[in-house]
Amino acid sequence: MDLMYFELGWQHILNWEGYDHILFVIALSAIYVVNEWKKLLVLVTAFTIGHSITLALSVLHIIRVSSSLVEFLIPVTICITALSNILRRDEAPQHLQLNYFYALFFGLIHGLGFSNYLKSLLGSQANIVKPLLGFNIGLEFGQVLIVAVVMLVAGIIVNIGRVSRRDWNMFLSSATFGVAFLMVIQGVRALLNN
């Protein structure tokens, strides 16, 4: 593993200028509480696997997707995830398989968002395996940090503040949806201007 790319990976995911990826991890985390951290880590790892696949395919020039389309689709994935949280009937997530599919599939889209950044870093480098592995492990590390913060805040609000789990989910998912929806509107404008 290349430590430089590991550092670039976690710094990239935690960069406030690229807050769309942070929002997605927050949306994934919104329905979970501290004692369900293992389920959440499975989802975050599914997301990492998904974006690792498209990141590799894009860096190897096997797939190419318009950056304006990707910048539109990323907030759409956030909106769908947040909306599914809002519409959830059960407080506790029952169907990990569906959430896992969401995370994996949406990770494919988010990986395309990272691809231009990583391509510019790699340049014409022949061996991309170590840098790609380091970058993806760094992304996973950054996502785990986001999850830890969300779980800490959820624990304080739900357990200490006695806010219902449903209210916490509604608050966090609605706020995430609102920000992502504004991003969708910006993405539509960008698509129409291309």
Short mmCIF file of N, CA and C in Angstrom, two decimals:
data_model
loop_
_atom_site.label_atom_id
_atom_site.label_comp_id
_atom_site.label_asym_id
_atom_site.label_seq_id
_atom_site.Cartn_x
_atom_site.Cartn_y
_atom_site.Cartn_z
N MET A 1 0.85 -1.18 0.00
CA MET A 1 0.00 0.00 0.00
C MET A 1 0.89 1.24 0.00
N ASP A 2 0.51 2.22 -0.78
CA ASP A 2 1.25 3.47 -0.90
C ASP A 2 0.69 4.47 0.13
N LEU A 3 1.52 4.84 1.11
CA LEU A 3 1.06 5.72 2.19
C LEU A 3 0.68 7.11 1.70
N MET A 4 1.36 7.59 0.66
CA MET A 4 1.01 8.91 0.13
C MET A 4 -0.44 8.89 -0.39
N TYR A 5 -0.80 7.82 -1.10
CA TYR A 5 -2.15 7.73 -1.64
C TYR A 5 -3.18 7.44 -0.55
N PHE A 6 -2.76 6.71 0.49
CA PHE A 6 -3.63 6.52 1.65
C PHE A 6 -3.99 7.87 2.26
N GLU A 7 -2.99 8.72 2.45
CA GLU A 7 -3.23 10.05 3.01
C GLU A 7 -4.11 10.89 2.09
N LEU A 8 -3.83 10.83 0.79
CA LEU A 8 -4.67 11.57 -0.17
C LEU A 8 -6.11 11.08 -0.13
N GLY A 9 -6.31 9.77 0.06
CA GLY A 9 -7.65 9.19 0.10
C GLY A 9 -8.47 9.72 1.26
N TRP A 10 -7.90 9.65 2.48
CA TRP A 10 -8.70 10.11 3.63
C TRP A 10 -8.84 11.62 3.64
N GLN A 11 -7.82 12.33 3.14
CA GLN A 11 -7.95 13.79 3.07
C GLN A 11 -9.00 14.19 2.04
N HIS A 12 -9.09 13.42 0.96
CA HIS A 12 -10.07 13.73 -0.08
C HIS A 12 -11.50 13.55 0.42
N ILE A 13 -11.74 12.46 1.15
CA ILE A 13 -13.11 12.19 1.64
C ILE A 13 -13.50 13.18 2.72
N LEU A 14 -12.54 13.67 3.49
CA LEU A 14 -12.84 14.60 4.58
C LEU A 14 -12.73 16.06 4.17
N ASN A 15 -12.49 16.32 2.90
CA ASN A 15 -12.38 17.68 2.39
C ASN A 15 -13.78 18.30 2.32
N TRP A 16 -13.97 19.42 3.00
CA TRP A 16 -15.28 20.07 3.04
C TRP A 16 -15.73 20.58 1.67
N GLU A 17 -14.77 20.79 0.76
CA GLU A 17 -15.16 21.22 -0.58
C GLU A 17 -15.86 20.09 -1.35
N GLY A 18 -15.57 18.86 -0.98
CA GLY A 18 -16.23 17.70 -1.59
C GLY A 18 -17.23 17.09 -0.64
N TYR A 19 -18.06 17.91 -0.05
CA TYR A 19 -18.96 17.47 1.01
C TYR A 19 -20.04 16.51 0.54
N ASP A 20 -20.18 16.32 -0.76
CA ASP A 20 -21.20 15.39 -1.25
C ASP A 20 -20.93 13.97 -0.76
N HIS A 21 -19.69 13.57 -0.70
CA HIS A 21 -19.36 12.22 -0.22
C HIS A 21 -19.59 12.11 1.29
N ILE A 22 -19.30 13.18 2.00
CA ILE A 22 -19.58 13.21 3.43
C ILE A 22 -21.08 13.08 3.66
N LEU A 23 -21.87 13.80 2.86
CA LEU A 23 -23.34 13.74 2.99
C LEU A 23 -23.85 12.32 2.76
N PHE A 24 -23.27 11.63 1.78
CA PHE A 24 -23.74 10.28 1.51
C PHE A 24 -23.47 9.35 2.69
N VAL A 25 -22.29 9.45 3.27
CA VAL A 25 -21.96 8.61 4.44
C VAL A 25 -22.87 8.98 5.61
N ILE A 26 -23.17 10.26 5.77
CA ILE A 26 -24.11 10.68 6.82
C ILE A 26 -25.49 10.08 6.56
N ALA A 27 -25.95 10.13 5.31
CA ALA A 27 -27.26 9.55 4.97
C ALA A 27 -27.27 8.05 5.25
N LEU A 28 -26.19 7.34 4.93
CA LEU A 28 -26.11 5.91 5.25
C LEU A 28 -26.18 5.68 6.76
N SER A 29 -25.58 6.59 7.52
CA SER A 29 -25.45 6.43 8.98
C SER A 29 -26.71 6.81 9.75
N ALA A 30 -27.58 7.60 9.15
CA ALA A 30 -28.69 8.23 9.89
C ALA A 30 -29.61 7.25 10.60
N ILE A 31 -29.80 6.06 10.08
CA ILE A 31 -30.76 5.13 10.68
C ILE A 31 -30.14 4.21 11.72
N TYR A 32 -28.86 4.37 11.96
CA TYR A 32 -28.16 3.47 12.89
C TYR A 32 -27.84 4.18 14.20
N VAL A 33 -27.76 3.38 15.25
CA VAL A 33 -27.31 3.86 16.55
C VAL A 33 -26.05 3.08 16.92
N VAL A 34 -25.43 3.49 18.00
CA VAL A 34 -24.10 3.01 18.36
C VAL A 34 -23.99 1.49 18.40
N ASN A 35 -24.96 0.80 18.97
CA ASN A 35 -24.84 -0.66 19.09
C ASN A 35 -25.01 -1.39 17.75
N GLU A 36 -25.28 -0.67 16.67
CA GLU A 36 -25.41 -1.26 15.33
C GLU A 36 -24.24 -0.90 14.43
N TRP A 37 -23.13 -0.50 15.04
CA TRP A 37 -21.98 -0.03 14.28
C TRP A 37 -21.45 -1.06 13.30
N LYS A 38 -21.56 -2.36 13.62
CA LYS A 38 -21.04 -3.38 12.70
C LYS A 38 -21.83 -3.39 11.39
N LYS A 39 -23.15 -3.27 11.48
CA LYS A 39 -23.98 -3.21 10.28
C LYS A 39 -23.60 -2.01 9.43
N LEU A 40 -23.37 -0.90 10.09
CA LEU A 40 -23.01 0.32 9.37
C LEU A 40 -21.65 0.19 8.70
N LEU A 41 -20.70 -0.44 9.35
CA LEU A 41 -19.39 -0.62 8.73
C LEU A 41 -19.47 -1.53 7.51
N VAL A 42 -20.38 -2.51 7.52
CA VAL A 42 -20.60 -3.35 6.35
C VAL A 42 -21.09 -2.48 5.19
N LEU A 43 -22.02 -1.58 5.47
CA LEU A 43 -22.54 -0.70 4.43
C LEU A 43 -21.47 0.23 3.87
N VAL A 44 -20.68 0.80 4.76
CA VAL A 44 -19.62 1.70 4.31
C VAL A 44 -18.59 0.94 3.48
N THR A 45 -18.31 -0.29 3.87
CA THR A 45 -17.37 -1.11 3.09
C THR A 45 -17.97 -1.46 1.73
N ALA A 46 -19.27 -1.73 1.68
CA ALA A 46 -19.94 -1.98 0.39
C ALA A 46 -19.81 -0.76 -0.51
N PHE A 47 -19.98 0.40 0.07
CA PHE A 47 -19.82 1.65 -0.67
C PHE A 47 -18.39 1.76 -1.21
N THR A 48 -17.41 1.44 -0.38
CA THR A 48 -16.00 1.49 -0.80
C THR A 48 -15.73 0.50 -1.92
N ILE A 49 -16.29 -0.70 -1.82
CA ILE A 49 -16.11 -1.70 -2.88
C ILE A 49 -16.69 -1.17 -4.19
N GLY A 50 -17.89 -0.60 -4.11
CA GLY A 50 -18.51 -0.05 -5.31
C GLY A 50 -17.67 1.03 -5.96
N HIS A 51 -17.24 2.00 -5.16
CA HIS A 51 -16.47 3.07 -5.81
C HIS A 51 -15.08 2.62 -6.19
N SER A 52 -14.54 1.58 -5.56
CA SER A 52 -13.24 1.05 -5.95
C SER A 52 -13.31 0.45 -7.36
N ILE A 53 -14.42 -0.22 -7.65
CA ILE A 53 -14.59 -0.85 -8.96
C ILE A 53 -14.61 0.20 -10.06
N THR A 54 -15.48 1.20 -9.93
CA THR A 54 -15.56 2.19 -11.00
C THR A 54 -14.34 3.10 -11.03
N LEU A 55 -13.73 3.32 -9.89
CA LEU A 55 -12.50 4.10 -9.85
C LEU A 55 -11.42 3.41 -10.67
N ALA A 56 -11.26 2.10 -10.46
CA ALA A 56 -10.27 1.34 -11.22
C ALA A 56 -10.61 1.31 -12.70
N LEU A 57 -11.88 1.06 -13.03
CA LEU A 57 -12.29 1.00 -14.45
C LEU A 57 -12.09 2.34 -15.14
N SER A 58 -12.33 3.41 -14.43
CA SER A 58 -12.16 4.73 -15.01
C SER A 58 -10.69 5.09 -15.17
N VAL A 59 -9.89 4.81 -14.15
CA VAL A 59 -8.46 5.11 -14.21
C VAL A 59 -7.79 4.30 -15.32
N LEU A 60 -8.28 3.08 -15.55
CA LEU A 60 -7.75 2.24 -16.63
C LEU A 60 -8.36 2.59 -17.99
N HIS A 61 -9.20 3.60 -18.04
CA HIS A 61 -9.86 4.08 -19.27
C HIS A 61 -10.77 3.02 -19.90
N ILE A 62 -11.35 2.16 -19.06
CA ILE A 62 -12.29 1.16 -19.55
C ILE A 62 -13.69 1.77 -19.66
N ILE A 63 -14.03 2.65 -18.72
CA ILE A 63 -15.30 3.37 -18.81
C ILE A 63 -15.04 4.88 -18.73
N ARG A 64 -15.90 5.60 -19.41
CA ARG A 64 -15.83 7.07 -19.36
C ARG A 64 -17.26 7.59 -19.24
N VAL A 65 -17.45 8.46 -18.28
CA VAL A 65 -18.76 9.07 -18.08
C VAL A 65 -18.55 10.56 -17.91
N SER A 66 -19.43 11.33 -18.50
CA SER A 66 -19.34 12.79 -18.41
C SER A 66 -19.31 13.23 -16.95
N SER A 67 -18.39 14.12 -16.62
CA SER A 67 -18.27 14.58 -15.24
C SER A 67 -19.52 15.35 -14.80
N SER A 68 -20.17 16.06 -15.73
CA SER A 68 -21.38 16.78 -15.33
C SER A 68 -22.52 15.81 -15.01
N LEU A 69 -22.57 14.66 -15.70
CA LEU A 69 -23.57 13.64 -15.38
C LEU A 69 -23.29 13.04 -14.01
N VAL A 70 -22.03 12.76 -13.72
CA VAL A 70 -21.65 12.20 -12.43
C VAL A 70 -21.96 13.19 -11.31
N GLU A 71 -21.64 14.46 -11.54
CA GLU A 71 -21.91 15.49 -10.52
C GLU A 71 -23.41 15.67 -10.29
N PHE A 72 -24.22 15.29 -11.26
CA PHE A 72 -25.68 15.29 -11.07
C PHE A 72 -26.12 14.03 -10.32
N LEU A 73 -25.57 12.87 -10.70
CA LEU A 73 -26.01 11.60 -10.11
C LEU A 73 -25.61 11.44 -8.64
N ILE A 74 -24.47 11.99 -8.25
CA ILE A 74 -24.03 11.83 -6.86
C ILE A 74 -25.06 12.40 -5.88
N PRO A 75 -25.51 13.65 -6.05
CA PRO A 75 -26.54 14.12 -5.11
C PRO A 75 -27.87 13.39 -5.24
N VAL A 76 -28.15 12.84 -6.42
CA VAL A 76 -29.36 12.03 -6.57
C VAL A 76 -29.27 10.81 -5.66
N THR A 77 -28.10 10.19 -5.59
CA THR A 77 -27.93 9.02 -4.70
C THR A 77 -28.12 9.41 -3.24
N ILE A 78 -27.68 10.61 -2.89
CA ILE A 78 -27.84 11.09 -1.52
C ILE A 78 -29.32 11.30 -1.23
N CYS A 79 -30.02 11.93 -2.17
CA CYS A 79 -31.46 12.18 -1.99
C CYS A 79 -32.23 10.87 -1.85
N ILE A 80 -31.92 9.89 -2.68
CA ILE A 80 -32.62 8.60 -2.61
C ILE A 80 -32.37 7.93 -1.27
N THR A 81 -31.12 7.94 -0.82
CA THR A 81 -30.78 7.31 0.46
C THR A 81 -31.49 8.01 1.61
N ALA A 82 -31.42 9.35 1.63
CA ALA A 82 -32.07 10.12 2.70
C ALA A 82 -33.58 9.93 2.67
N LEU A 83 -34.18 9.94 1.47
CA LEU A 83 -35.62 9.76 1.35
C LEU A 83 -36.05 8.36 1.81
N SER A 84 -35.25 7.35 1.49
CA SER A 84 -35.60 6.00 1.97
C SER A 84 -35.52 5.93 3.49
N ASN A 85 -34.60 6.70 4.10
CA ASN A 85 -34.54 6.78 5.57
C ASN A 85 -35.80 7.43 6.12
N ILE A 86 -36.24 8.50 5.49
CA ILE A 86 -37.41 9.26 5.94
C ILE A 86 -38.68 8.40 5.84
N LEU A 87 -38.78 7.64 4.77
CA LEU A 87 -39.98 6.82 4.53
C LEU A 87 -39.97 5.50 5.28
N ARG A 88 -38.89 5.20 5.95
CA ARG A 88 -38.74 3.94 6.70
C ARG A 88 -39.80 3.86 7.80
N ARG A 89 -40.43 2.71 7.91
CA ARG A 89 -41.47 2.52 8.94
C ARG A 89 -40.88 2.03 10.25
N ASP A 90 -39.89 1.16 10.16
CA ASP A 90 -39.27 0.61 11.38
C ASP A 90 -38.17 1.54 11.84
N GLU A 91 -38.01 1.64 13.14
CA GLU A 91 -36.90 2.43 13.68
C GLU A 91 -35.58 1.77 13.35
N ALA A 92 -35.48 0.47 13.62
CA ALA A 92 -34.23 -0.26 13.39
C ALA A 92 -34.21 -0.83 11.98
N PRO A 93 -33.08 -0.72 11.29
CA PRO A 93 -32.99 -1.29 9.94
C PRO A 93 -33.11 -2.82 9.99
N GLN A 94 -34.05 -3.37 9.23
CA GLN A 94 -34.28 -4.80 9.22
C GLN A 94 -33.64 -5.49 8.02
N HIS A 95 -33.61 -4.81 6.90
CA HIS A 95 -33.18 -5.43 5.65
C HIS A 95 -31.82 -4.90 5.24
N LEU A 96 -30.79 -5.50 5.78
CA LEU A 96 -29.43 -5.08 5.47
C LEU A 96 -29.12 -5.29 3.99
N GLN A 97 -29.71 -6.32 3.37
CA GLN A 97 -29.41 -6.62 1.98
C GLN A 97 -29.77 -5.44 1.07
N LEU A 98 -30.92 -4.82 1.25
CA LEU A 98 -31.32 -3.69 0.42
C LEU A 98 -30.40 -2.51 0.64
N ASN A 99 -30.08 -2.21 1.89
CA ASN A 99 -29.16 -1.12 2.18
C ASN A 99 -27.78 -1.41 1.61
N TYR A 100 -27.36 -2.67 1.67
CA TYR A 100 -26.07 -3.08 1.13
C TYR A 100 -26.04 -2.84 -0.37
N PHE A 101 -27.15 -3.20 -1.05
CA PHE A 101 -27.25 -2.99 -2.49
C PHE A 101 -27.17 -1.50 -2.81
N TYR A 102 -27.92 -0.68 -2.07
CA TYR A 102 -27.85 0.77 -2.27
C TYR A 102 -26.42 1.27 -2.16
N ALA A 103 -25.76 0.87 -1.08
CA ALA A 103 -24.41 1.35 -0.83
C ALA A 103 -23.46 0.90 -1.94
N LEU A 104 -23.55 -0.35 -2.34
CA LEU A 104 -22.68 -0.88 -3.39
C LEU A 104 -22.96 -0.19 -4.73
N PHE A 105 -24.22 -0.12 -5.11
CA PHE A 105 -24.59 0.50 -6.39
C PHE A 105 -24.24 1.99 -6.41
N PHE A 106 -24.59 2.68 -5.35
CA PHE A 106 -24.30 4.11 -5.31
C PHE A 106 -22.81 4.37 -5.20
N GLY A 107 -22.07 3.42 -4.61
CA GLY A 107 -20.61 3.53 -4.58
C GLY A 107 -20.03 3.52 -5.99
N LEU A 108 -20.65 2.76 -6.89
CA LEU A 108 -20.21 2.75 -8.29
C LEU A 108 -20.27 4.16 -8.88
N ILE A 109 -21.35 4.87 -8.59
CA ILE A 109 -21.51 6.24 -9.10
C ILE A 109 -20.51 7.18 -8.45
N HIS A 110 -20.35 7.08 -7.13
CA HIS A 110 -19.43 7.97 -6.43
C HIS A 110 -17.98 7.74 -6.86
N GLY A 111 -17.65 6.51 -7.21
CA GLY A 111 -16.29 6.22 -7.69
C GLY A 111 -15.94 7.00 -8.93
N LEU A 112 -16.93 7.22 -9.77
CA LEU A 112 -16.69 8.02 -10.97
C LEU A 112 -16.36 9.46 -10.60
N GLY A 113 -16.92 9.93 -9.49
CA GLY A 113 -16.62 11.28 -9.02
C GLY A 113 -15.18 11.44 -8.57
N PHE A 114 -14.60 10.37 -8.03
CA PHE A 114 -13.20 10.41 -7.59
C PHE A 114 -12.23 10.22 -8.76
N SER A 115 -12.70 9.66 -9.87
CA SER A 115 -11.80 9.18 -10.91
C SER A 115 -10.95 10.28 -11.54
N ASN A 116 -11.54 11.43 -11.85
CA ASN A 116 -10.74 12.50 -12.47
C ASN A 116 -9.64 12.98 -11.54
N TYR A 117 -9.97 13.07 -10.26
CA TYR A 117 -8.99 13.49 -9.26
C TYR A 117 -7.83 12.49 -9.22
N LEU A 118 -8.15 11.20 -9.15
CA LEU A 118 -7.11 10.19 -9.06
C LEU A 118 -6.33 10.09 -10.36
N LYS A 119 -7.00 10.20 -11.52
CA LYS A 119 -6.30 10.16 -12.80
C LYS A 119 -5.24 11.25 -12.87
N SER A 120 -5.61 12.45 -12.40
CA SER A 120 -4.65 13.56 -12.44
C SER A 120 -3.46 13.28 -11.52
N LEU A 121 -3.67 12.58 -10.42
CA LEU A 121 -2.57 12.24 -9.51
C LEU A 121 -1.66 11.17 -10.09
N LEU A 122 -2.25 10.19 -10.74
CA LEU A 122 -1.48 9.06 -11.26
C LEU A 122 -0.70 9.42 -12.52
N GLY A 123 -1.23 10.34 -13.30
CA GLY A 123 -0.56 10.70 -14.55
C GLY A 123 -0.42 9.49 -15.44
N SER A 124 0.79 9.25 -15.91
CA SER A 124 1.03 8.11 -16.81
C SER A 124 1.69 6.95 -16.09
N GLN A 125 1.53 6.89 -14.79
CA GLN A 125 2.11 5.83 -13.98
C GLN A 125 1.66 4.46 -14.49
N ALA A 126 2.60 3.54 -14.67
CA ALA A 126 2.29 2.24 -15.24
C ALA A 126 1.58 1.33 -14.26
N ASN A 127 2.07 1.24 -13.03
CA ASN A 127 1.47 0.35 -12.04
C ASN A 127 0.54 1.16 -11.13
N ILE A 128 -0.74 0.90 -11.27
CA ILE A 128 -1.71 1.67 -10.47
C ILE A 128 -2.26 0.89 -9.29
N VAL A 129 -1.87 -0.37 -9.13
CA VAL A 129 -2.47 -1.21 -8.09
C VAL A 129 -2.20 -0.66 -6.70
N LYS A 130 -0.93 -0.40 -6.38
CA LYS A 130 -0.61 0.10 -5.04
C LYS A 130 -1.22 1.48 -4.77
N PRO A 131 -1.09 2.43 -5.71
CA PRO A 131 -1.72 3.73 -5.45
C PRO A 131 -3.24 3.63 -5.31
N LEU A 132 -3.87 2.81 -6.14
CA LEU A 132 -5.32 2.64 -6.09
C LEU A 132 -5.73 1.99 -4.77
N LEU A 133 -5.00 0.99 -4.33
CA LEU A 133 -5.29 0.34 -3.06
C LEU A 133 -5.11 1.33 -1.90
N GLY A 134 -4.00 2.06 -1.91
CA GLY A 134 -3.76 3.05 -0.86
C GLY A 134 -4.83 4.11 -0.81
N PHE A 135 -5.23 4.62 -1.98
CA PHE A 135 -6.26 5.65 -2.06
C PHE A 135 -7.59 5.13 -1.51
N ASN A 136 -7.97 3.91 -1.91
CA ASN A 136 -9.25 3.35 -1.45
C ASN A 136 -9.25 3.03 0.03
N ILE A 137 -8.14 2.55 0.55
CA ILE A 137 -8.06 2.30 1.99
C ILE A 137 -8.13 3.63 2.75
N GLY A 138 -7.51 4.66 2.19
CA GLY A 138 -7.60 6.00 2.78
C GLY A 138 -9.03 6.52 2.78
N LEU A 139 -9.75 6.30 1.67
CA LEU A 139 -11.16 6.69 1.61
C LEU A 139 -11.97 5.96 2.67
N GLU A 140 -11.72 4.66 2.80
CA GLU A 140 -12.45 3.87 3.80
C GLU A 140 -12.16 4.40 5.21
N PHE A 141 -10.91 4.72 5.48
CA PHE A 141 -10.53 5.27 6.78
C PHE A 141 -11.27 6.58 7.03
N GLY A 142 -11.32 7.45 6.03
CA GLY A 142 -12.04 8.72 6.17
C GLY A 142 -13.52 8.51 6.42
N GLN A 143 -14.10 7.54 5.72
CA GLN A 143 -15.52 7.24 5.91
C GLN A 143 -15.78 6.70 7.32
N VAL A 144 -14.88 5.88 7.82
CA VAL A 144 -15.03 5.35 9.18
C VAL A 144 -14.96 6.49 10.19
N LEU A 145 -14.13 7.48 9.94
CA LEU A 145 -14.08 8.65 10.83
C LEU A 145 -15.41 9.40 10.83
N ILE A 146 -16.01 9.55 9.65
CA ILE A 146 -17.32 10.22 9.54
C ILE A 146 -18.36 9.41 10.31
N VAL A 147 -18.36 8.08 10.11
CA VAL A 147 -19.29 7.21 10.81
C VAL A 147 -19.11 7.34 12.32
N ALA A 148 -17.88 7.38 12.77
CA ALA A 148 -17.61 7.49 14.22
C ALA A 148 -18.18 8.78 14.78
N VAL A 149 -18.04 9.88 14.05
CA VAL A 149 -18.59 11.15 14.52
C VAL A 149 -20.12 11.10 14.55
N VAL A 150 -20.72 10.57 13.48
CA VAL A 150 -22.19 10.48 13.44
C VAL A 150 -22.69 9.57 14.56
N MET A 151 -22.02 8.45 14.80
CA MET A 151 -22.42 7.54 15.87
C MET A 151 -22.27 8.19 17.25
N LEU A 152 -21.22 8.97 17.43
CA LEU A 152 -21.01 9.67 18.70
C LEU A 152 -22.14 10.68 18.94
N VAL A 153 -22.44 11.47 17.92
CA VAL A 153 -23.52 12.46 18.04
C VAL A 153 -24.86 11.76 18.25
N ALA A 154 -25.11 10.68 17.50
CA ALA A 154 -26.36 9.93 17.67
C ALA A 154 -26.46 9.37 19.08
N GLY A 155 -25.36 8.86 19.59
CA GLY A 155 -25.37 8.32 20.96
C GLY A 155 -25.70 9.39 21.98
N ILE A 156 -25.14 10.56 21.82
CA ILE A 156 -25.42 11.66 22.75
C ILE A 156 -26.87 12.10 22.64
N ILE A 157 -27.34 12.29 21.42
CA ILE A 157 -28.70 12.81 21.22
C ILE A 157 -29.77 11.79 21.59
N VAL A 158 -29.59 10.53 21.16
CA VAL A 158 -30.61 9.51 21.40
C VAL A 158 -30.54 8.98 22.84
N ASN A 159 -29.34 8.66 23.31
CA ASN A 159 -29.22 8.02 24.62
C ASN A 159 -29.21 9.02 25.78
N ILE A 160 -28.49 10.10 25.62
CA ILE A 160 -28.38 11.07 26.72
C ILE A 160 -29.48 12.12 26.61
N GLY A 161 -29.70 12.62 25.40
CA GLY A 161 -30.71 13.66 25.20
C GLY A 161 -32.13 13.14 25.15
N ARG A 162 -32.29 11.81 25.09
CA ARG A 162 -33.61 11.16 25.08
C ARG A 162 -34.48 11.57 23.89
N VAL A 163 -33.82 11.92 22.79
CA VAL A 163 -34.55 12.17 21.54
C VAL A 163 -34.84 10.80 20.94
N SER A 164 -36.03 10.61 20.42
CA SER A 164 -36.35 9.29 19.86
C SER A 164 -35.47 9.02 18.64
N ARG A 165 -35.23 7.78 18.46
CA ARG A 165 -34.42 7.35 17.31
C ARG A 165 -35.05 7.81 16.00
N ARG A 166 -36.36 7.70 15.93
CA ARG A 166 -37.10 8.12 14.73
C ARG A 166 -36.92 9.61 14.49
N ASP A 167 -37.01 10.44 15.54
CA ASP A 167 -36.84 11.89 15.38
C ASP A 167 -35.42 12.24 14.93
N TRP A 168 -34.44 11.54 15.49
CA TRP A 168 -33.05 11.76 15.09
C TRP A 168 -32.87 11.44 13.60
N ASN A 169 -33.39 10.29 13.18
CA ASN A 169 -33.32 9.89 11.78
C ASN A 169 -34.01 10.93 10.89
N MET A 170 -35.20 11.36 11.29
CA MET A 170 -35.94 12.35 10.49
C MET A 170 -35.15 13.65 10.36
N PHE A 171 -34.59 14.11 11.47
CA PHE A 171 -33.81 15.35 11.44
C PHE A 171 -32.60 15.22 10.52
N LEU A 172 -31.78 14.20 10.76
CA LEU A 172 -30.54 14.05 10.00
C LEU A 172 -30.81 13.75 8.53
N SER A 173 -31.76 12.88 8.26
CA SER A 173 -32.08 12.52 6.87
C SER A 173 -32.72 13.69 6.12
N SER A 174 -33.59 14.44 6.80
CA SER A 174 -34.23 15.59 6.15
C SER A 174 -33.21 16.68 5.83
N ALA A 175 -32.31 16.94 6.78
CA ALA A 175 -31.27 17.95 6.54
C ALA A 175 -30.36 17.52 5.38
N THR A 176 -29.99 16.25 5.37
CA THR A 176 -29.14 15.73 4.30
C THR A 176 -29.86 15.80 2.97
N PHE A 177 -31.15 15.42 2.97
CA PHE A 177 -31.94 15.49 1.74
C PHE A 177 -32.01 16.92 1.22
N GLY A 178 -32.25 17.87 2.11
CA GLY A 178 -32.37 19.28 1.69
C GLY A 178 -31.12 19.79 1.02
N VAL A 179 -29.97 19.51 1.60
CA VAL A 179 -28.70 19.97 1.02
C VAL A 179 -28.46 19.27 -0.32
N ALA A 180 -28.70 17.96 -0.35
CA ALA A 180 -28.48 17.20 -1.59
C ALA A 180 -29.44 17.63 -2.69
N PHE A 181 -30.67 17.98 -2.32
CA PHE A 181 -31.64 18.41 -3.33
C PHE A 181 -31.18 19.70 -4.00
N LEU A 182 -30.61 20.61 -3.23
CA LEU A 182 -30.04 21.83 -3.82
C LEU A 182 -28.92 21.49 -4.79
N MET A 183 -28.13 20.48 -4.44
CA MET A 183 -27.06 20.03 -5.33
C MET A 183 -27.62 19.42 -6.61
N VAL A 184 -28.75 18.71 -6.50
CA VAL A 184 -29.40 18.14 -7.68
C VAL A 184 -29.82 19.25 -8.63
N ILE A 185 -30.40 20.30 -8.08
CA ILE A 185 -30.82 21.44 -8.91
C ILE A 185 -29.62 22.06 -9.63
N GLN A 186 -28.51 22.23 -8.91
CA GLN A 186 -27.29 22.75 -9.54
C GLN A 186 -26.81 21.80 -10.63
N GLY A 187 -26.90 20.49 -10.38
CA GLY A 187 -26.49 19.51 -11.37
C GLY A 187 -27.34 19.54 -12.62
N VAL A 188 -28.65 19.75 -12.45
CA VAL A 188 -29.55 19.86 -13.61
C VAL A 188 -29.15 21.07 -14.44
N ARG A 189 -28.88 22.17 -13.77
CA ARG A 189 -28.45 23.38 -14.49
C ARG A 189 -27.17 23.14 -15.27
N ALA A 190 -26.21 22.45 -14.64
CA ALA A 190 -24.95 22.16 -15.32
C ALA A 190 -25.17 21.25 -16.54
N LEU A 191 -26.04 20.26 -16.39
CA LEU A 191 -26.34 19.37 -17.51
C LEU A 191 -26.99 20.12 -18.66
N LEU A 192 -27.90 21.03 -18.33
CA LEU A 192 -28.59 21.79 -19.38
C LEU A 192 -27.68 22.78 -20.08
N ASN A 193 -26.64 23.22 -19.39
CA ASN A 193 -25.70 24.18 -19.99
C ASN A 193 -24.63 23.50 -20.83
N ASN A 194 -24.54 22.16 -20.76
CA ASN A 194 -23.52 21.44 -21.56
C ASN A 194 -24.03 21.11 -22.94
#
